[in-house]
Amino acid sequence: MTAAELAPAKINLTLHVTGQRADGYHLLDSLVVFAEVGDLITARRLRGLSLSITGPEAAGLGAGADNLVLRAARLMGARDLALTLHKALPLSSGIGGGSSDAAACLRLVARLEGTTLPSMRAALGLGADVPVCLTPRTSRMQGIGEAITPLAPLPAFWMVLANPRVEVPTPQVFRALEQRENAPMPASLPLWGDAAALFAFLADQRNDLQAAACQIAPEIGQVLTALGATPGCALARMSGSGATCFGLYASQDDAERAARELQAAHPEWWVVTTGLLAHQ
Ligand code: C5P
């Protein structure tokens, strides 16, 4: 018996930093979507709990007890499972690789053992992005990451994800913020009829971590400029605390052409085209 679960890339289409709590964590307001690309976790029943890591992005990721996938498995009380993580998403890159892996492991164990998913609070203990990844669907994320509001699916569009291969530590980006009390998104989000209406809304919103991340890693600015200059790109923005940025396109052809051109011009970057993960 082998079971598998996709750990899709998490994209923050917006990421507003609206305050800071006494414990140092920041209050966020973020429109989160999930992509079709991601890591894959497989499990097979075997005595003991183990993890092996494969895939193009496996290098540099330890499979020791502190790996988020093993921590998630232990949180679910799993004991006799051989887990494999196929790592396709770059590490520490703002698209939730580790958090989505942890959440996928929680889903996988819940499915195999016939148990329920942990509470948002328990998921939050694994990382601030784990609650939103628990059920990968278009969501509004607030609080420090634990207040999740599911939203209706968005109109179809395509994304180019581009990462300049620099790792920016999340705490460093938050520490570098000059302004921690920024406006949230509108209290109630509109229903977007088509991609153009969504893009117009997004253009008025922000990622409040972007400027700080660009200060730390100027390569991010280069990625944003390059994405923004591709034909058909409606918006280029950073996801999470970076360094992965996304370009948004109404046309799949434009997105695929942009990805080909960016990859040819910057062979060292990680570049993929992806659609949105389908959900109800
Ligand atoms: O929870 P997680 O380990 O993913 O968070 C990584 C770091 O990001 C935290 O230690 C904190 O410095 C910062 N962070 C924050 N506010 C959030 C989420 C993360 O300040 N809402």
XYZ file of C-alpha atoms and ligand atoms in Angstrom:
301
model
C 0.000 0.000 0.000
C 1.365 3.389 -1.009
C -0.567 6.642 -0.600
C 0.448 10.033 -1.950
C -0.456 13.653 -1.287
C 0.492 16.768 -3.268
C 2.010 19.652 -1.306
C 1.167 22.523 -3.668
C 3.106 25.776 -3.796
C 1.427 28.516 -1.742
C 1.343 31.940 -3.360
C 0.571 35.139 -1.451
C -1.126 37.267 -4.123
C -1.192 39.977 -1.452
C 0.585 40.132 1.894
C -0.241 43.080 4.097
C 1.550 43.497 7.423
C -0.997 45.211 9.665
C 0.682 45.150 13.090
C 2.923 43.318 15.492
C 1.996 41.334 18.600
C 3.783 41.631 21.932
C 5.526 38.283 21.247
C 7.085 39.708 18.069
C 4.910 37.862 15.539
C 3.352 40.046 12.875
C -0.320 40.412 12.061
C -0.988 39.677 8.419
C -3.783 40.020 5.880
C -3.104 37.895 2.814
C -4.925 36.539 -0.220
C -3.477 33.058 -0.629
C -3.818 30.718 -3.608
C -2.297 27.356 -4.420
C -0.571 26.348 -7.641
C -0.643 23.104 -9.579
C 3.076 22.625 -8.998
C 4.339 21.308 -5.707
C 6.177 18.688 -3.723
C 4.815 15.164 -3.306
C 4.673 13.109 -0.133
C 4.196 9.348 -0.294
C 3.704 6.959 2.592
C 3.892 3.225 2.940
C 3.258 1.148 6.029
C 6.494 -0.089 7.568
C 7.654 -0.581 11.139
C 9.038 2.651 12.592
C 8.719 6.230 11.373
C 11.189 7.291 8.686
C 11.657 9.961 6.023
C 13.696 9.954 2.853
C 13.995 12.949 0.559
C 14.351 12.806 -3.220
C 13.786 15.168 -6.141
C 15.550 18.070 -7.848
C 15.443 20.364 -4.786
C 16.373 17.770 -2.154
C 19.928 19.025 -1.634
C 20.379 20.900 1.629
C 17.241 19.579 3.319
C 17.910 17.314 6.289
C 15.662 14.305 6.942
C 16.291 14.403 10.704
C 13.703 14.499 13.485
C 13.267 18.277 13.168
C 12.133 18.028 9.523
C 8.628 19.539 9.391
C 7.244 16.414 7.687
C 8.357 14.195 10.565
C 7.131 16.736 13.108
C 3.736 16.714 11.362
C 3.657 12.901 11.344
C 4.469 12.783 15.058
C 1.796 15.395 15.792
C -0.691 12.962 14.205
C 0.619 10.102 16.330
C 1.968 8.213 13.291
C 4.430 5.503 14.241
C 4.750 2.911 11.500
C 5.165 4.818 8.232
C 7.957 5.144 5.685
C 7.539 8.647 4.263
C 9.147 9.952 1.091
C 9.278 13.642 0.225
C 9.813 14.432 -3.462
C 11.116 18.004 -3.289
C 10.329 20.041 -6.402
C 9.996 23.505 -4.816
C 13.097 25.498 -3.820
C 13.795 25.606 -0.065
C 13.022 28.714 2.019
C 11.632 30.532 -0.949
C 8.345 32.166 0.094
C 6.031 29.648 -1.560
C 5.435 27.582 1.530
C 7.439 24.492 0.601
C 8.067 23.358 4.173
C 4.627 24.425 5.442
C 2.811 22.805 2.544
C 4.860 19.615 3.048
C 3.886 19.557 6.727
C 0.212 20.156 5.896
C 0.267 17.450 3.200
C 1.723 15.025 5.719
C -1.077 15.890 8.170
C -3.670 15.172 5.432
C -1.946 11.972 4.388
C -1.779 10.544 7.910
C -5.370 11.620 8.635
C -6.489 9.798 5.468
C -4.485 6.649 6.221
C -5.501 6.455 9.862
C -9.078 7.657 9.379
C -8.544 10.480 11.878
C -9.449 14.153 11.698
C -7.052 16.966 10.849
C -5.537 18.837 13.790
C -6.936 22.199 14.899
C -5.634 25.425 13.356
C -3.883 26.100 16.659
C -2.059 22.760 16.600
C -1.144 23.272 12.932
C 0.146 26.764 13.800
C 2.620 25.134 16.186
C 4.395 23.665 13.140
C 4.711 27.067 11.453
C 2.676 30.189 10.747
C 1.894 29.084 7.167
C 0.761 25.554 8.027
C -2.908 26.413 8.870
C -3.561 27.980 5.453
C -1.899 24.997 3.760
C -4.068 22.519 5.676
C -6.799 22.744 3.039
C -5.160 24.049 -0.138
C -7.725 26.435 -1.601
C -8.125 30.151 -2.207
C -8.206 31.687 1.267
C -7.825 34.891 3.185
C -5.212 34.484 5.893
C -5.249 36.787 8.914
C -3.962 36.887 12.480
C -0.417 35.561 12.454
C -1.567 32.862 10.059
C -4.197 31.004 12.087
C -7.358 32.882 11.024
C -8.318 31.329 7.697
C -11.378 32.306 5.646
C -12.054 30.067 2.625
C -12.965 32.024 -0.515
C -14.679 31.115 -3.787
C -12.358 29.872 -6.566
C -10.782 32.710 -8.571
C -11.237 33.203 -12.312
C -8.633 31.255 -14.295
C -5.198 32.803 -14.843
C -1.622 31.625 -15.201
C 1.463 32.310 -13.192
C 5.164 32.288 -13.835
C 7.107 31.585 -10.649
C 10.704 32.764 -10.699
C 13.334 32.418 -7.996
C 16.833 33.918 -8.301
C 18.351 31.192 -6.118
C 19.002 33.327 -3.087
C 17.655 32.247 0.301
C 16.234 35.069 2.394
C 15.618 34.091 6.030
C 12.029 35.042 6.959
C 12.882 36.495 10.420
C 15.496 38.764 8.820
C 12.928 40.169 6.382
C 10.410 40.864 9.146
C 13.125 42.502 11.266
C 14.086 44.794 8.367
C 10.554 46.233 8.046
C 10.402 49.991 8.385
C 6.634 50.154 8.791
C 4.671 47.472 10.652
C 1.206 49.034 10.739
C -0.097 49.124 7.211
C -3.654 49.156 5.890
C -5.375 45.752 5.603
C -7.211 44.607 2.495
C -10.859 45.775 2.198
C -12.981 44.153 4.923
C -15.034 42.250 2.382
C -13.386 41.051 -0.797
C -15.325 41.373 -4.065
C -16.238 38.392 -6.282
C -14.088 38.795 -9.355
C -15.892 38.034 -12.606
C -12.787 37.629 -14.726
C -9.014 37.739 -14.515
C -8.897 41.404 -15.574
C -11.075 42.441 -12.608
C -8.949 40.363 -10.236
C -5.712 41.833 -11.614
C -7.100 45.385 -11.221
C -7.919 44.642 -7.575
C -4.501 43.093 -6.922
C -2.699 46.059 -8.482
C -4.081 48.223 -5.631
C -2.829 45.778 -2.980
C 0.716 44.998 -1.813
C 3.286 42.651 -0.405
C 4.579 44.708 2.520
C 7.657 42.463 2.845
C 8.787 43.073 -0.726
C 10.823 46.268 -0.230
C 12.649 44.852 2.805
C 13.427 41.595 0.981
C 14.735 43.527 -2.042
C 17.054 45.481 0.273
C 18.463 42.219 1.630
C 18.620 40.470 -1.747
C 18.690 42.901 -4.710
C 18.327 39.897 -7.065
C 14.626 39.931 -6.140
C 14.287 43.348 -7.741
C 15.880 41.989 -10.915
C 13.378 39.138 -11.013
C 10.461 41.545 -10.552
C 11.731 43.801 -13.334
C 12.306 40.870 -15.688
C 8.870 39.347 -14.991
C 7.120 42.697 -15.330
C 8.713 43.289 -18.751
C 7.372 40.063 -20.295
C 4.483 40.514 -22.767
C 1.088 39.905 -21.165
C 2.315 40.170 -17.575
C -0.450 41.985 -15.652
C 1.375 42.088 -12.332
C 4.737 41.012 -10.900
C 5.052 40.609 -7.122
C 6.992 38.681 -4.502
C 5.361 35.814 -2.593
C 5.733 35.475 1.193
C 9.094 36.710 2.424
C 10.700 35.826 -0.918
C 12.729 35.247 -2.842
C 10.208 33.635 -5.243
C 8.244 36.156 -7.318
C 5.224 35.581 -9.529
C 3.998 37.112 -12.747
C 0.271 36.932 -13.508
C -1.045 36.354 -17.054
C -4.542 36.066 -18.505
C -3.127 33.964 -21.353
C -1.440 30.592 -20.881
C 0.565 31.145 -24.094
C 1.940 34.431 -22.741
C 2.885 32.765 -19.446
C 4.656 29.885 -21.188
C 6.518 32.219 -23.527
C 7.561 34.432 -20.618
C 8.872 31.438 -18.674
C 10.871 30.201 -21.681
C 12.402 33.631 -22.240
C 13.249 34.199 -18.578
C 14.824 30.771 -18.223
C 16.874 31.280 -21.406
C 18.087 34.697 -20.224
C 18.757 33.478 -16.639
C 19.666 29.791 -16.701
C 20.559 29.937 -12.993
C 17.029 30.963 -11.920
C 14.282 28.496 -11.002
C 11.375 29.254 -13.364
C 8.054 27.409 -13.842
C 4.660 28.115 -15.388
C 1.626 26.963 -13.468
C -2.134 27.296 -13.226
C -4.207 27.457 -10.067
C -4.942 24.257 -8.186
C -8.624 23.427 -8.821
C -11.009 23.386 -5.844
C -14.731 23.677 -5.057
O 6.129 30.283 12.128
P 7.336 30.246 11.263
O 8.457 29.447 11.867
O 7.042 29.859 9.867
O 7.858 31.754 11.169
C 9.167 32.065 10.814
C 9.521 33.446 11.330
O 8.828 34.434 10.585
C 9.140 33.727 12.769
O 10.158 33.327 13.650
C 8.976 35.232 12.767
O 10.249 35.870 12.856
C 8.436 35.520 11.406
N 6.964 35.646 11.359
C 6.371 36.763 11.892
N 4.997 36.887 11.842
C 4.250 35.936 11.242
C 4.848 34.796 10.683
C 6.222 34.678 10.755
O 7.035 37.655 12.436
N 2.927 36.093 11.198
